[in-house]
Short mmCIF file of C-alpha atoms and ligand atoms in Angstrom, two decimals:
data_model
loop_
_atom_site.label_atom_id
_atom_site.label_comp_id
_atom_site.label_asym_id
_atom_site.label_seq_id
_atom_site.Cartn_x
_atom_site.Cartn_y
_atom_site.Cartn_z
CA UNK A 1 -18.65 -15.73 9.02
CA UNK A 2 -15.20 -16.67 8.65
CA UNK A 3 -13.29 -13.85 10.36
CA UNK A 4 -10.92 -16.30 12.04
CA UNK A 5 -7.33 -16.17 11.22
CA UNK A 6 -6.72 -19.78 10.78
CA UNK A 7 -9.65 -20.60 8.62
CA UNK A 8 -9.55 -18.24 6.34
CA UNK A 9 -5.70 -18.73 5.32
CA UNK A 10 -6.80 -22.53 4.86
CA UNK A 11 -9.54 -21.43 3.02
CA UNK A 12 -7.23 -19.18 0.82
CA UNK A 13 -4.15 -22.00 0.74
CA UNK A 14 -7.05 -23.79 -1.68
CA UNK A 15 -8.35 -20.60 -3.66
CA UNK A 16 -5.18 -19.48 -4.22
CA UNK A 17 -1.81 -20.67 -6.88
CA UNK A 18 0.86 -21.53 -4.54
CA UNK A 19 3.14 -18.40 -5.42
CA UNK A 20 -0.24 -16.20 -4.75
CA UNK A 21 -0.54 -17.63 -1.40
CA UNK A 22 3.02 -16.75 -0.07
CA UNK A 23 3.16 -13.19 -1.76
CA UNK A 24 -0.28 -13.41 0.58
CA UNK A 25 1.39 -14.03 3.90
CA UNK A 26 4.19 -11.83 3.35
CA UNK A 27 1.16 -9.04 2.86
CA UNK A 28 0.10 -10.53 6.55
CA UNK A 29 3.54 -10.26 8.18
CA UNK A 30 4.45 -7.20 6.74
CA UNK A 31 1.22 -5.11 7.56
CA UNK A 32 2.10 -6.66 11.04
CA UNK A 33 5.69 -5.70 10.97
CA UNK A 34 4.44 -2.19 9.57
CA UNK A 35 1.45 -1.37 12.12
CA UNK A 36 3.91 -2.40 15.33
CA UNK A 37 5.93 0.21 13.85
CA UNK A 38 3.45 2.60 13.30
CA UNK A 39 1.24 2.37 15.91
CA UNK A 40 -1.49 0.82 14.44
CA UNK A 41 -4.36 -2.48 15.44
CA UNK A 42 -2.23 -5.36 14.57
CA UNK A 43 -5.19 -7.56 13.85
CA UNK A 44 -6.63 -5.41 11.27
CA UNK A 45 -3.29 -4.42 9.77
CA UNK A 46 -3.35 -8.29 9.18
CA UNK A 47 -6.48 -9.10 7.52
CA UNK A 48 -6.62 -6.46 5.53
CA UNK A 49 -3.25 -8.21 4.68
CA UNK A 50 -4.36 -11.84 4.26
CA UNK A 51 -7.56 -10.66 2.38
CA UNK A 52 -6.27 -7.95 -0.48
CA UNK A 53 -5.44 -10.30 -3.18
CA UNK A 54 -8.29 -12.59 -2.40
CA UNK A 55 -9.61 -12.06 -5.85
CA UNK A 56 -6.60 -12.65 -7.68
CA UNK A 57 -8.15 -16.04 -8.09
CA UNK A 58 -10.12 -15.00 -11.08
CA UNK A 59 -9.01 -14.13 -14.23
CA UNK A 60 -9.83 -10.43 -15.81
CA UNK A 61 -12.71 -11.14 -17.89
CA UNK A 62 -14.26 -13.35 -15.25
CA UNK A 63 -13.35 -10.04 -12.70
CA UNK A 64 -15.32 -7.91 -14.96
CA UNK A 65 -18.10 -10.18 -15.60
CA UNK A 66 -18.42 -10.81 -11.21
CA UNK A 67 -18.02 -7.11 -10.56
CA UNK A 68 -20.72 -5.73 -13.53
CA UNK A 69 -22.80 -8.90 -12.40
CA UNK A 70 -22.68 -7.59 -8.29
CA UNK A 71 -23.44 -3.70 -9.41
CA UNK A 72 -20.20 -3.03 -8.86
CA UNK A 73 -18.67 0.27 -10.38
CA UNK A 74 -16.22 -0.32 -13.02
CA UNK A 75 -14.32 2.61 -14.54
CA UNK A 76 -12.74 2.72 -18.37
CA UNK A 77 -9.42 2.27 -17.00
CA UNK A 78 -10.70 -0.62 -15.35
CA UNK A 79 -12.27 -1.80 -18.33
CA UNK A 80 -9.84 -1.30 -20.06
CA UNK A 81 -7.34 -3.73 -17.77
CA UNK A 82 -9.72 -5.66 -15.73
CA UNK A 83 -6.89 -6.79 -13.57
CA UNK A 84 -7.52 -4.24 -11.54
CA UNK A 85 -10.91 -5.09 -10.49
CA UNK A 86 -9.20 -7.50 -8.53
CA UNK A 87 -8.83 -4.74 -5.29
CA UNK A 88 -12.76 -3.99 -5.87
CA UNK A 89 -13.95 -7.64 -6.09
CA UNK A 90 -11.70 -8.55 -3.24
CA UNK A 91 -13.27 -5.67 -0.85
CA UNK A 92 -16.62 -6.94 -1.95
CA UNK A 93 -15.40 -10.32 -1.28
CA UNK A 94 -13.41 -10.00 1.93
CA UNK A 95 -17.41 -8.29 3.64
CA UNK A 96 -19.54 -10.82 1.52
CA UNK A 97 -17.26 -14.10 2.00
CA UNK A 98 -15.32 -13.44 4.85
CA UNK A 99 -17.60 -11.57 7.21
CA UNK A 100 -15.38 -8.58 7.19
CA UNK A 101 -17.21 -5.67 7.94
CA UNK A 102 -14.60 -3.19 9.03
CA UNK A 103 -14.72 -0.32 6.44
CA UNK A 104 -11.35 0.79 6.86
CA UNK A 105 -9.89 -2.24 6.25
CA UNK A 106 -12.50 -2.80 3.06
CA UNK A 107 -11.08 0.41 1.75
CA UNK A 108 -7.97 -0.31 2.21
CA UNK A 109 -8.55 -3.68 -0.09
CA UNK A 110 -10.48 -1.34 -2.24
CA UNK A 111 -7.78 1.38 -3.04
CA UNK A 112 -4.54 -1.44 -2.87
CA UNK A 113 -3.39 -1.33 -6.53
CA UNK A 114 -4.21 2.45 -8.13
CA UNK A 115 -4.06 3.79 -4.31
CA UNK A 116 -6.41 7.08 -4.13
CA UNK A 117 -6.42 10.89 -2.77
CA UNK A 118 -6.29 11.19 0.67
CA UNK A 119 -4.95 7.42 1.97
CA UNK A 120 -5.85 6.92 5.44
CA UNK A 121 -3.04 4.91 7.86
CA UNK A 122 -3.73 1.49 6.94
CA UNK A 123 -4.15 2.33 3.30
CA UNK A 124 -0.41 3.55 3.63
CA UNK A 125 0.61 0.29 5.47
CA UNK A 126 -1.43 -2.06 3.25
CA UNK A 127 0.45 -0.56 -0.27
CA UNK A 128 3.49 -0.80 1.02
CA UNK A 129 3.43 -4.04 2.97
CA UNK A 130 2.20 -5.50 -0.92
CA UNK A 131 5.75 -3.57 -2.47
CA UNK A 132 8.24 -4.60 0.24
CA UNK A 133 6.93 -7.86 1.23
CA UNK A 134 10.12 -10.96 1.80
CA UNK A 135 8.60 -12.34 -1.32
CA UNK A 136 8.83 -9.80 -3.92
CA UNK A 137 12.06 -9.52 -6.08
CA UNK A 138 10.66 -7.85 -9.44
CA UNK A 139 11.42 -3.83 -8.01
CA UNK A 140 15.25 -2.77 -8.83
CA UNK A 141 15.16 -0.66 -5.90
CA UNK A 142 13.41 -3.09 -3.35
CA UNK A 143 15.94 -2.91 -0.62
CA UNK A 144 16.32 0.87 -0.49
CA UNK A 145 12.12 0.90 -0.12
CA UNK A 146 12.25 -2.07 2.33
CA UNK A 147 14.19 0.26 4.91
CA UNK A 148 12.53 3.13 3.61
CA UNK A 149 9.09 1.58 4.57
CA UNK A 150 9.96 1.73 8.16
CA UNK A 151 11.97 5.00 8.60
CA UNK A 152 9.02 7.30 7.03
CA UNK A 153 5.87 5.78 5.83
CA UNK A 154 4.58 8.72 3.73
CA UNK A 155 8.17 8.90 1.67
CA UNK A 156 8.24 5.13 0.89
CA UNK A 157 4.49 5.53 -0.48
CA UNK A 158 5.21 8.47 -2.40
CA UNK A 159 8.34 6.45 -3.60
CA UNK A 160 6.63 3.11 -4.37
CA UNK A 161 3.93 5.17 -6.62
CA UNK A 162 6.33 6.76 -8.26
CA UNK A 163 8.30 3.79 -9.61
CA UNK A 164 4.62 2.38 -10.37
CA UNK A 165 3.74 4.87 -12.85
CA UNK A 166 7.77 4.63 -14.12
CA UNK A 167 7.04 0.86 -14.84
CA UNK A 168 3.30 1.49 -16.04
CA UNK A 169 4.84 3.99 -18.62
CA UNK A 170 7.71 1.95 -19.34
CA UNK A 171 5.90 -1.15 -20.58
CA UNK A 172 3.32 0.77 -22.39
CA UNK A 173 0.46 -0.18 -19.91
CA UNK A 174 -2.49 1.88 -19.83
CA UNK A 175 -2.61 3.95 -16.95
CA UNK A 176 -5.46 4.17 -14.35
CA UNK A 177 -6.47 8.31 -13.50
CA UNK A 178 -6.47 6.95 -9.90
CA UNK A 179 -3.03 5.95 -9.91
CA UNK A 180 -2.41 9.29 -10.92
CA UNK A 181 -4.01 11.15 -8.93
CA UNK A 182 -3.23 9.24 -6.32
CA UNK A 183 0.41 10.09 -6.61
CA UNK A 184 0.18 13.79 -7.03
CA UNK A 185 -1.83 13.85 -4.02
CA UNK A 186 0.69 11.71 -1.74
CA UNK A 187 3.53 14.25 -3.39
CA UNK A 188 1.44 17.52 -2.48
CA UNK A 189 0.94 15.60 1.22
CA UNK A 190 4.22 14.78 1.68
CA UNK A 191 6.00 18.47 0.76
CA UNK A 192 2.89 19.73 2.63
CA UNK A 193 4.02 17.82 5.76
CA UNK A 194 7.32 18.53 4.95
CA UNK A 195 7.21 22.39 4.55
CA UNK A 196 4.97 22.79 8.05
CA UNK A 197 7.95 20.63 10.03
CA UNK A 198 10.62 23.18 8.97
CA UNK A 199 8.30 25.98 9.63
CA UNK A 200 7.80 24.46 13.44
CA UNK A 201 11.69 23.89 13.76
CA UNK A 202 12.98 27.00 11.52
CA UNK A 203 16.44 26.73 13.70
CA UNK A 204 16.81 23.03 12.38
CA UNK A 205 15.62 23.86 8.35
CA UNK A 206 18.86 22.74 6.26
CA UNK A 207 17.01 22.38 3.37
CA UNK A 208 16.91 18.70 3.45
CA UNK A 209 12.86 17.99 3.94
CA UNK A 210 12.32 20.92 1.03
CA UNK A 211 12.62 18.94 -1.89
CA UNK A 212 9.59 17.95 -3.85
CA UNK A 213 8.32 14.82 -3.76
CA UNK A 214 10.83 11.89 -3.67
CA UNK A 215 13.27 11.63 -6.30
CA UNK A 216 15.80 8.44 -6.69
CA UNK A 217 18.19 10.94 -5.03
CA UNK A 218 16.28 11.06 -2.11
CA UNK A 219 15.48 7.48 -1.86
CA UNK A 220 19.19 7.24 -1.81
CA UNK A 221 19.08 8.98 1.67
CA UNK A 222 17.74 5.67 2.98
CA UNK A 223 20.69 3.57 1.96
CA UNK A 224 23.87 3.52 4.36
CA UNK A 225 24.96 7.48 4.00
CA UNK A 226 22.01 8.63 6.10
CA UNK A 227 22.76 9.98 9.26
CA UNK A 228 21.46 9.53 12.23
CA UNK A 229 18.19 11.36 12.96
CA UNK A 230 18.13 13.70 16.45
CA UNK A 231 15.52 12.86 19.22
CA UNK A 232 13.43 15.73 18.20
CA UNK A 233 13.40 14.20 14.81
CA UNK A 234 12.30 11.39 15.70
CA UNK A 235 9.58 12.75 18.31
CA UNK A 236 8.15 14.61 15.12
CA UNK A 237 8.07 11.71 12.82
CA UNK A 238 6.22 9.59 15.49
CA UNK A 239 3.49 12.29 16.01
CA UNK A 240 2.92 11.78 11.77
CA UNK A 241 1.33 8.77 12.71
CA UNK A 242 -0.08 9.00 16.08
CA UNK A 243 -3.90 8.70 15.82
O1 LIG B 301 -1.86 -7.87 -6.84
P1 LIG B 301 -0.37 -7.67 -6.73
O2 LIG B 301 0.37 -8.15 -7.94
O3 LIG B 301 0.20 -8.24 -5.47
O4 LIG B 301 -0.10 -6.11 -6.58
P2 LIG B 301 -1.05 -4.92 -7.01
O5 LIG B 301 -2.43 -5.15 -6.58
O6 LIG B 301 -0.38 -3.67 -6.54
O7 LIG B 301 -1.04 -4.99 -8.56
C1 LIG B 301 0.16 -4.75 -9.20
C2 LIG B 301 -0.10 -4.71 -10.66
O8 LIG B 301 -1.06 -3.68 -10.93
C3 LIG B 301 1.17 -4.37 -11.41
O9 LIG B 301 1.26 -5.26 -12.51
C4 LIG B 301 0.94 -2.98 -11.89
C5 LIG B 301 -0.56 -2.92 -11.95
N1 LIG B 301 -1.06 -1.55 -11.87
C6 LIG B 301 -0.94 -0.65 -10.87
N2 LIG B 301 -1.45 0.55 -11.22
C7 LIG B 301 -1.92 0.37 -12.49
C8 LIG B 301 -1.67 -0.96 -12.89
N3 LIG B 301 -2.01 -1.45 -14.11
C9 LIG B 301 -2.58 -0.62 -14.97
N4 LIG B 301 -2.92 -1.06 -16.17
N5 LIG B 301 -2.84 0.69 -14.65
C10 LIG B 301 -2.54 1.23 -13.45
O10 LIG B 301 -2.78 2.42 -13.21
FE1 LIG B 302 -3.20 -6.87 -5.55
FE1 LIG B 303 -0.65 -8.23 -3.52
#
Protein backbone atom coordinates (compact mmCIF):
# COMPACT_ATOMS: atom_id res chain seq x y z
CA UNK A 1 0.00 0.00 0.00
CA UNK A 2 1.31 3.28 -0.71
CA UNK A 3 -1.62 5.61 0.03
CA UNK A 4 0.65 8.09 1.80
CA UNK A 5 1.01 11.50 0.41
CA UNK A 6 4.67 11.82 0.66
CA UNK A 7 5.65 8.52 -0.78
CA UNK A 8 3.80 8.35 -3.50
CA UNK A 9 4.83 11.93 -4.99
CA UNK A 10 8.53 10.56 -4.45
CA UNK A 11 7.58 7.60 -6.02
CA UNK A 12 6.04 9.62 -8.99
CA UNK A 13 9.08 12.48 -8.96
CA UNK A 14 11.05 9.11 -10.45
CA UNK A 15 8.22 7.66 -12.83
CA UNK A 16 7.52 10.74 -14.11
CA UNK A 17 9.51 13.53 -16.95
CA UNK A 18 10.12 16.52 -14.94
CA UNK A 19 7.45 18.77 -16.81
CA UNK A 20 4.87 15.69 -16.10
CA UNK A 21 5.56 15.89 -12.52
CA UNK A 22 4.76 19.68 -11.99
CA UNK A 23 1.63 19.71 -14.40
CA UNK A 24 1.07 16.73 -11.55
CA UNK A 25 1.16 18.91 -8.48
CA UNK A 26 -0.62 21.69 -9.92
CA UNK A 27 -3.52 18.78 -10.51
CA UNK A 28 -2.89 18.29 -6.47
CA UNK A 29 -3.17 21.97 -5.50
CA UNK A 30 -5.80 22.79 -7.67
CA UNK A 31 -8.29 19.87 -6.82
CA UNK A 32 -7.39 21.25 -3.27
CA UNK A 33 -7.99 24.82 -4.12
CA UNK A 34 -11.25 23.54 -6.01
CA UNK A 35 -12.82 21.09 -3.25
CA UNK A 36 -12.24 24.01 -0.33
CA UNK A 37 -14.31 25.89 -2.63
CA UNK A 38 -16.75 23.48 -3.27
CA UNK A 39 -17.25 21.75 -0.36
CA UNK A 40 -15.69 18.72 -1.01
CA UNK A 41 -12.93 15.89 1.10
CA UNK A 42 -9.75 17.68 0.54
CA UNK A 43 -7.73 14.52 0.78
CA UNK A 44 -9.44 12.77 -1.93
CA UNK A 45 -9.80 15.85 -4.12
CA UNK A 46 -5.91 15.48 -3.85
CA UNK A 47 -5.08 12.07 -4.79
CA UNK A 48 -7.27 11.73 -7.24
CA UNK A 49 -5.09 14.80 -8.23
CA UNK A 50 -1.56 13.44 -7.69
CA UNK A 51 -2.62 10.03 -9.24
CA UNK A 52 -4.57 10.95 -12.78
CA UNK A 53 -1.67 11.17 -15.02
CA UNK A 54 0.15 8.38 -13.32
CA UNK A 55 0.21 6.50 -16.55
CA UNK A 56 1.42 9.11 -18.67
CA UNK A 57 4.67 7.33 -18.10
CA UNK A 58 4.08 4.94 -20.90
CA UNK A 59 3.96 5.52 -24.29
CA UNK A 60 0.59 4.65 -26.47
CA UNK A 61 1.44 1.42 -27.87
CA UNK A 62 2.94 0.23 -24.61
CA UNK A 63 -0.72 1.75 -22.99
CA UNK A 64 -2.53 -0.46 -25.31
CA UNK A 65 -0.44 -3.43 -25.01
CA UNK A 66 -0.73 -3.02 -20.59
CA UNK A 67 -4.44 -2.31 -20.81
CA UNK A 68 -5.43 -5.41 -23.55
CA UNK A 69 -2.75 -7.43 -21.45
CA UNK A 70 -4.83 -6.52 -17.79
CA UNK A 71 -8.47 -7.25 -19.57
CA UNK A 72 -8.94 -3.94 -19.70
CA UNK A 73 -11.73 -2.51 -22.11
CA UNK A 74 -10.40 -0.60 -24.92
CA UNK A 75 -12.79 1.17 -27.31
CA UNK A 76 -11.99 2.06 -31.27
CA UNK A 77 -11.53 5.54 -30.38
CA UNK A 78 -9.15 4.40 -27.98
CA UNK A 79 -7.54 2.28 -30.35
CA UNK A 80 -7.47 4.40 -32.50
CA UNK A 81 -5.33 7.12 -30.18
CA UNK A 82 -4.07 5.03 -27.42
CA UNK A 83 -3.14 8.13 -25.55
CA UNK A 84 -6.09 8.00 -24.03
CA UNK A 85 -5.78 4.81 -22.30
CA UNK A 86 -3.67 6.70 -20.17
CA UNK A 87 -6.98 7.77 -17.69
CA UNK A 88 -7.94 3.85 -17.79
CA UNK A 89 -4.45 2.44 -17.04
CA UNK A 90 -3.92 5.10 -14.45
CA UNK A 91 -7.35 4.13 -12.51
CA UNK A 92 -6.19 0.58 -12.77
CA UNK A 93 -2.92 1.71 -11.60
CA UNK A 94 -3.70 4.23 -8.88
CA UNK A 95 -6.06 0.70 -6.97
CA UNK A 96 -3.37 -1.91 -8.14
CA UNK A 97 -0.05 0.24 -7.34
CA UNK A 98 -1.10 2.68 -5.04
CA UNK A 99 -3.60 0.94 -2.80
CA UNK A 100 -6.32 3.29 -3.81
CA UNK A 101 -9.46 1.78 -3.41
CA UNK A 102 -11.87 4.67 -3.30
CA UNK A 103 -14.16 4.26 -6.39
CA UNK A 104 -15.03 7.71 -6.75
CA UNK A 105 -11.82 8.87 -6.93
CA UNK A 106 -10.86 5.72 -9.48
CA UNK A 107 -13.61 7.06 -11.64
CA UNK A 108 -12.73 10.17 -11.54
CA UNK A 109 -9.03 9.00 -12.95
CA UNK A 110 -11.05 6.87 -15.21
CA UNK A 111 -13.30 9.53 -16.99
CA UNK A 112 -10.30 12.59 -16.74
CA UNK A 113 -9.57 13.09 -20.47
CA UNK A 114 -13.01 12.22 -22.69
CA UNK A 115 -15.06 13.10 -19.32
CA UNK A 116 -18.52 11.00 -19.47
CA UNK A 117 -22.51 11.43 -18.97
CA UNK A 118 -23.49 12.17 -15.73
CA UNK A 119 -19.94 13.51 -13.89
CA UNK A 120 -20.23 13.20 -10.30
CA UNK A 121 -18.51 16.28 -7.99
CA UNK A 122 -15.04 15.25 -8.03
CA UNK A 123 -15.17 14.25 -11.66
CA UNK A 124 -16.09 18.05 -12.18
CA UNK A 125 -13.19 19.19 -9.88
CA UNK A 126 -10.64 16.68 -11.20
CA UNK A 127 -11.23 18.00 -15.21
CA UNK A 128 -10.98 21.20 -14.41
CA UNK A 129 -8.22 21.31 -11.82
CA UNK A 130 -6.12 19.34 -15.07
CA UNK A 131 -7.38 22.66 -17.53
CA UNK A 132 -6.69 25.53 -15.10
CA UNK A 133 -3.82 24.23 -13.24
CA UNK A 134 -0.63 27.29 -12.54
CA UNK A 135 1.20 25.19 -15.02
CA UNK A 136 -0.74 25.10 -18.10
CA UNK A 137 -0.28 27.92 -20.75
CA UNK A 138 -1.37 26.04 -24.13
CA UNK A 139 -5.51 27.26 -23.72
CA UNK A 140 -6.03 30.94 -25.35
CA UNK A 141 -8.69 31.47 -22.95
CA UNK A 142 -6.98 30.06 -19.71
CA UNK A 143 -7.48 33.04 -17.51
CA UNK A 144 -11.16 33.64 -18.24
CA UNK A 145 -11.64 29.58 -17.23
CA UNK A 146 -9.21 29.97 -14.25
CA UNK A 147 -11.83 32.45 -12.57
CA UNK A 148 -14.52 30.75 -14.17
CA UNK A 149 -13.51 27.45 -12.37
CA UNK A 150 -14.29 28.94 -9.08
CA UNK A 151 -17.40 31.17 -9.67
CA UNK A 152 -19.59 28.12 -11.20
CA UNK A 153 -18.15 24.73 -11.53
CA UNK A 154 -20.71 23.26 -13.98
CA UNK A 155 -20.16 26.44 -16.57
CA UNK A 156 -16.32 26.17 -16.54
CA UNK A 157 -16.76 22.27 -17.35
CA UNK A 158 -19.19 22.80 -19.94
CA UNK A 159 -16.69 25.56 -21.16
CA UNK A 160 -13.43 23.56 -20.93
CA UNK A 161 -15.23 20.63 -23.11
CA UNK A 162 -16.25 22.79 -25.41
CA UNK A 163 -12.89 24.33 -26.39
CA UNK A 164 -11.70 20.51 -26.24
CA UNK A 165 -13.72 19.34 -29.02
CA UNK A 166 -12.86 23.07 -30.83
CA UNK A 167 -9.11 22.02 -30.61
CA UNK A 168 -9.82 18.17 -31.30
CA UNK A 169 -11.60 19.37 -34.57
CA UNK A 170 -9.21 21.95 -35.28
CA UNK A 171 -6.10 19.79 -35.53
CA UNK A 172 -7.84 17.04 -37.28
CA UNK A 173 -7.66 14.61 -34.24
CA UNK A 174 -9.96 11.84 -34.13
CA UNK A 175 -12.56 12.34 -31.77
CA UNK A 176 -13.55 9.99 -28.85
CA UNK A 177 -17.85 9.38 -28.75
CA UNK A 178 -17.25 9.93 -24.99
CA UNK A 179 -15.96 13.25 -25.34
CA UNK A 180 -18.96 13.87 -27.12
CA UNK A 181 -21.31 12.75 -25.34
CA UNK A 182 -19.91 13.87 -22.55
CA UNK A 183 -20.35 17.44 -23.58
CA UNK A 184 -23.90 17.34 -24.73
CA UNK A 185 -24.74 15.89 -21.53
CA UNK A 186 -22.89 18.65 -19.27
CA UNK A 187 -24.78 21.30 -21.86
CA UNK A 188 -28.34 19.58 -21.34
CA UNK A 189 -27.24 19.62 -17.29
CA UNK A 190 -26.24 22.88 -17.19
CA UNK A 191 -29.51 24.67 -19.15
CA UNK A 192 -31.39 22.01 -17.11
CA UNK A 193 -30.05 23.56 -13.87
CA UNK A 194 -30.28 26.70 -15.32
CA UNK A 195 -33.98 26.74 -16.51
CA UNK A 196 -35.26 25.16 -12.87
CA UNK A 197 -33.29 28.32 -10.97
CA UNK A 198 -35.33 30.90 -12.96
CA UNK A 199 -38.40 28.88 -12.54
CA UNK A 200 -37.73 28.97 -8.47
CA UNK A 201 -36.89 32.82 -8.66
CA UNK A 202 -39.35 33.88 -11.68
CA UNK A 203 -39.22 37.63 -10.08
CA UNK A 204 -35.31 37.57 -10.62
CA UNK A 205 -35.42 35.74 -14.49
CA UNK A 206 -33.62 38.51 -16.78
CA UNK A 207 -32.86 36.17 -19.20
CA UNK A 208 -29.29 35.88 -18.32
CA UNK A 209 -29.06 31.94 -17.06
CA UNK A 210 -31.38 31.07 -20.40
CA UNK A 211 -28.83 30.75 -22.84
CA UNK A 212 -27.75 27.37 -24.05
CA UNK A 213 -24.83 25.97 -23.09
CA UNK A 214 -21.77 28.29 -22.78
CA UNK A 215 -20.77 30.22 -25.65
CA UNK A 216 -17.35 32.47 -25.75
CA UNK A 217 -19.91 35.24 -25.06
CA UNK A 218 -20.78 33.87 -21.97
CA UNK A 219 -17.41 32.94 -20.84
CA UNK A 220 -16.85 36.58 -21.33
CA UNK A 221 -19.25 37.17 -18.32
CA UNK A 222 -16.41 35.90 -16.15
CA UNK A 223 -13.89 38.51 -17.15
CA UNK A 224 -14.04 42.05 -15.33
CA UNK A 225 -17.73 43.27 -16.69
CA UNK A 226 -19.54 40.81 -14.44
CA UNK A 227 -21.42 42.17 -11.80
CA UNK A 228 -21.69 41.38 -8.64
CA UNK A 229 -23.92 38.39 -7.80
CA UNK A 230 -26.90 39.06 -4.92
CA UNK A 231 -26.87 36.94 -1.66
CA UNK A 232 -29.65 34.86 -2.92
CA UNK A 233 -27.48 34.16 -5.86
CA UNK A 234 -25.02 33.08 -4.23
CA UNK A 235 -27.11 30.93 -1.57
CA UNK A 236 -28.41 29.07 -4.82
CA UNK A 237 -25.13 28.43 -6.40
CA UNK A 238 -23.77 26.96 -3.08
CA UNK A 239 -26.75 24.52 -2.72
CA UNK A 240 -25.46 23.19 -6.62
CA UNK A 241 -22.85 21.63 -4.82
CA UNK A 242 -23.87 20.84 -1.40
CA UNK A 243 -23.87 17.02 -0.98
O1 LIG B 1 -2.99 14.18 -19.62
P1 LIG B 1 -3.07 15.68 -19.80
O2 LIG B 1 -2.29 16.17 -20.98
O3 LIG B 1 -2.72 16.42 -18.55
O4 LIG B 1 -4.60 16.06 -20.03
P2 LIG B 1 -5.76 15.11 -20.55
O5 LIG B 1 -5.74 13.81 -19.87
O6 LIG B 1 -7.01 15.93 -20.47
O7 LIG B 1 -5.38 14.85 -22.03
C1 LIG B 1 -5.38 15.94 -22.89
C2 LIG B 1 -5.15 15.43 -24.26
O8 LIG B 1 -6.18 14.49 -24.58
C3 LIG B 1 -5.21 16.56 -25.26
O9 LIG B 1 -4.11 16.41 -26.15
C4 LIG B 1 -6.50 16.33 -25.98
C5 LIG B 1 -6.67 14.84 -25.81
N1 LIG B 1 -8.08 14.44 -25.95
C6 LIG B 1 -9.14 14.78 -25.19
N2 LIG B 1 -10.28 14.28 -25.71
C7 LIG B 1 -9.90 13.60 -26.82
C8 LIG B 1 -8.50 13.70 -26.96
N3 LIG B 1 -7.81 13.13 -27.98
C9 LIG B 1 -8.50 12.46 -28.89
N4 LIG B 1 -7.86 11.90 -29.90
N5 LIG B 1 -9.87 12.33 -28.83
C10 LIG B 1 -10.60 12.86 -27.83
O10 LIG B 1 -11.83 12.74 -27.81
FE1 LIG C 1 -4.34 13.14 -18.39
FE1 LIG D 1 -3.19 15.94 -16.55
Amino acid sequence: MMEQFSVIRKHLKKKLDPRRFEHTLGVEFTCAALAMRYGYDIKKAQLAGLLHDCAKRYPGPELLRRCLEREIPVTPAEEADPSLLHAKLGAWMAKEKYGVEDEEILEAIRCHTTGKPGMSLLDKLLYVADYIEPERDTAPELTQFRKMAFIDLDEACLAMMKANLEYLRESGRTIDPMTEVAYEDMKREVSERNRSANETMPERDTGENQKEGTTVGSVKKYGKARRRSTGREKGRRYQNYRH
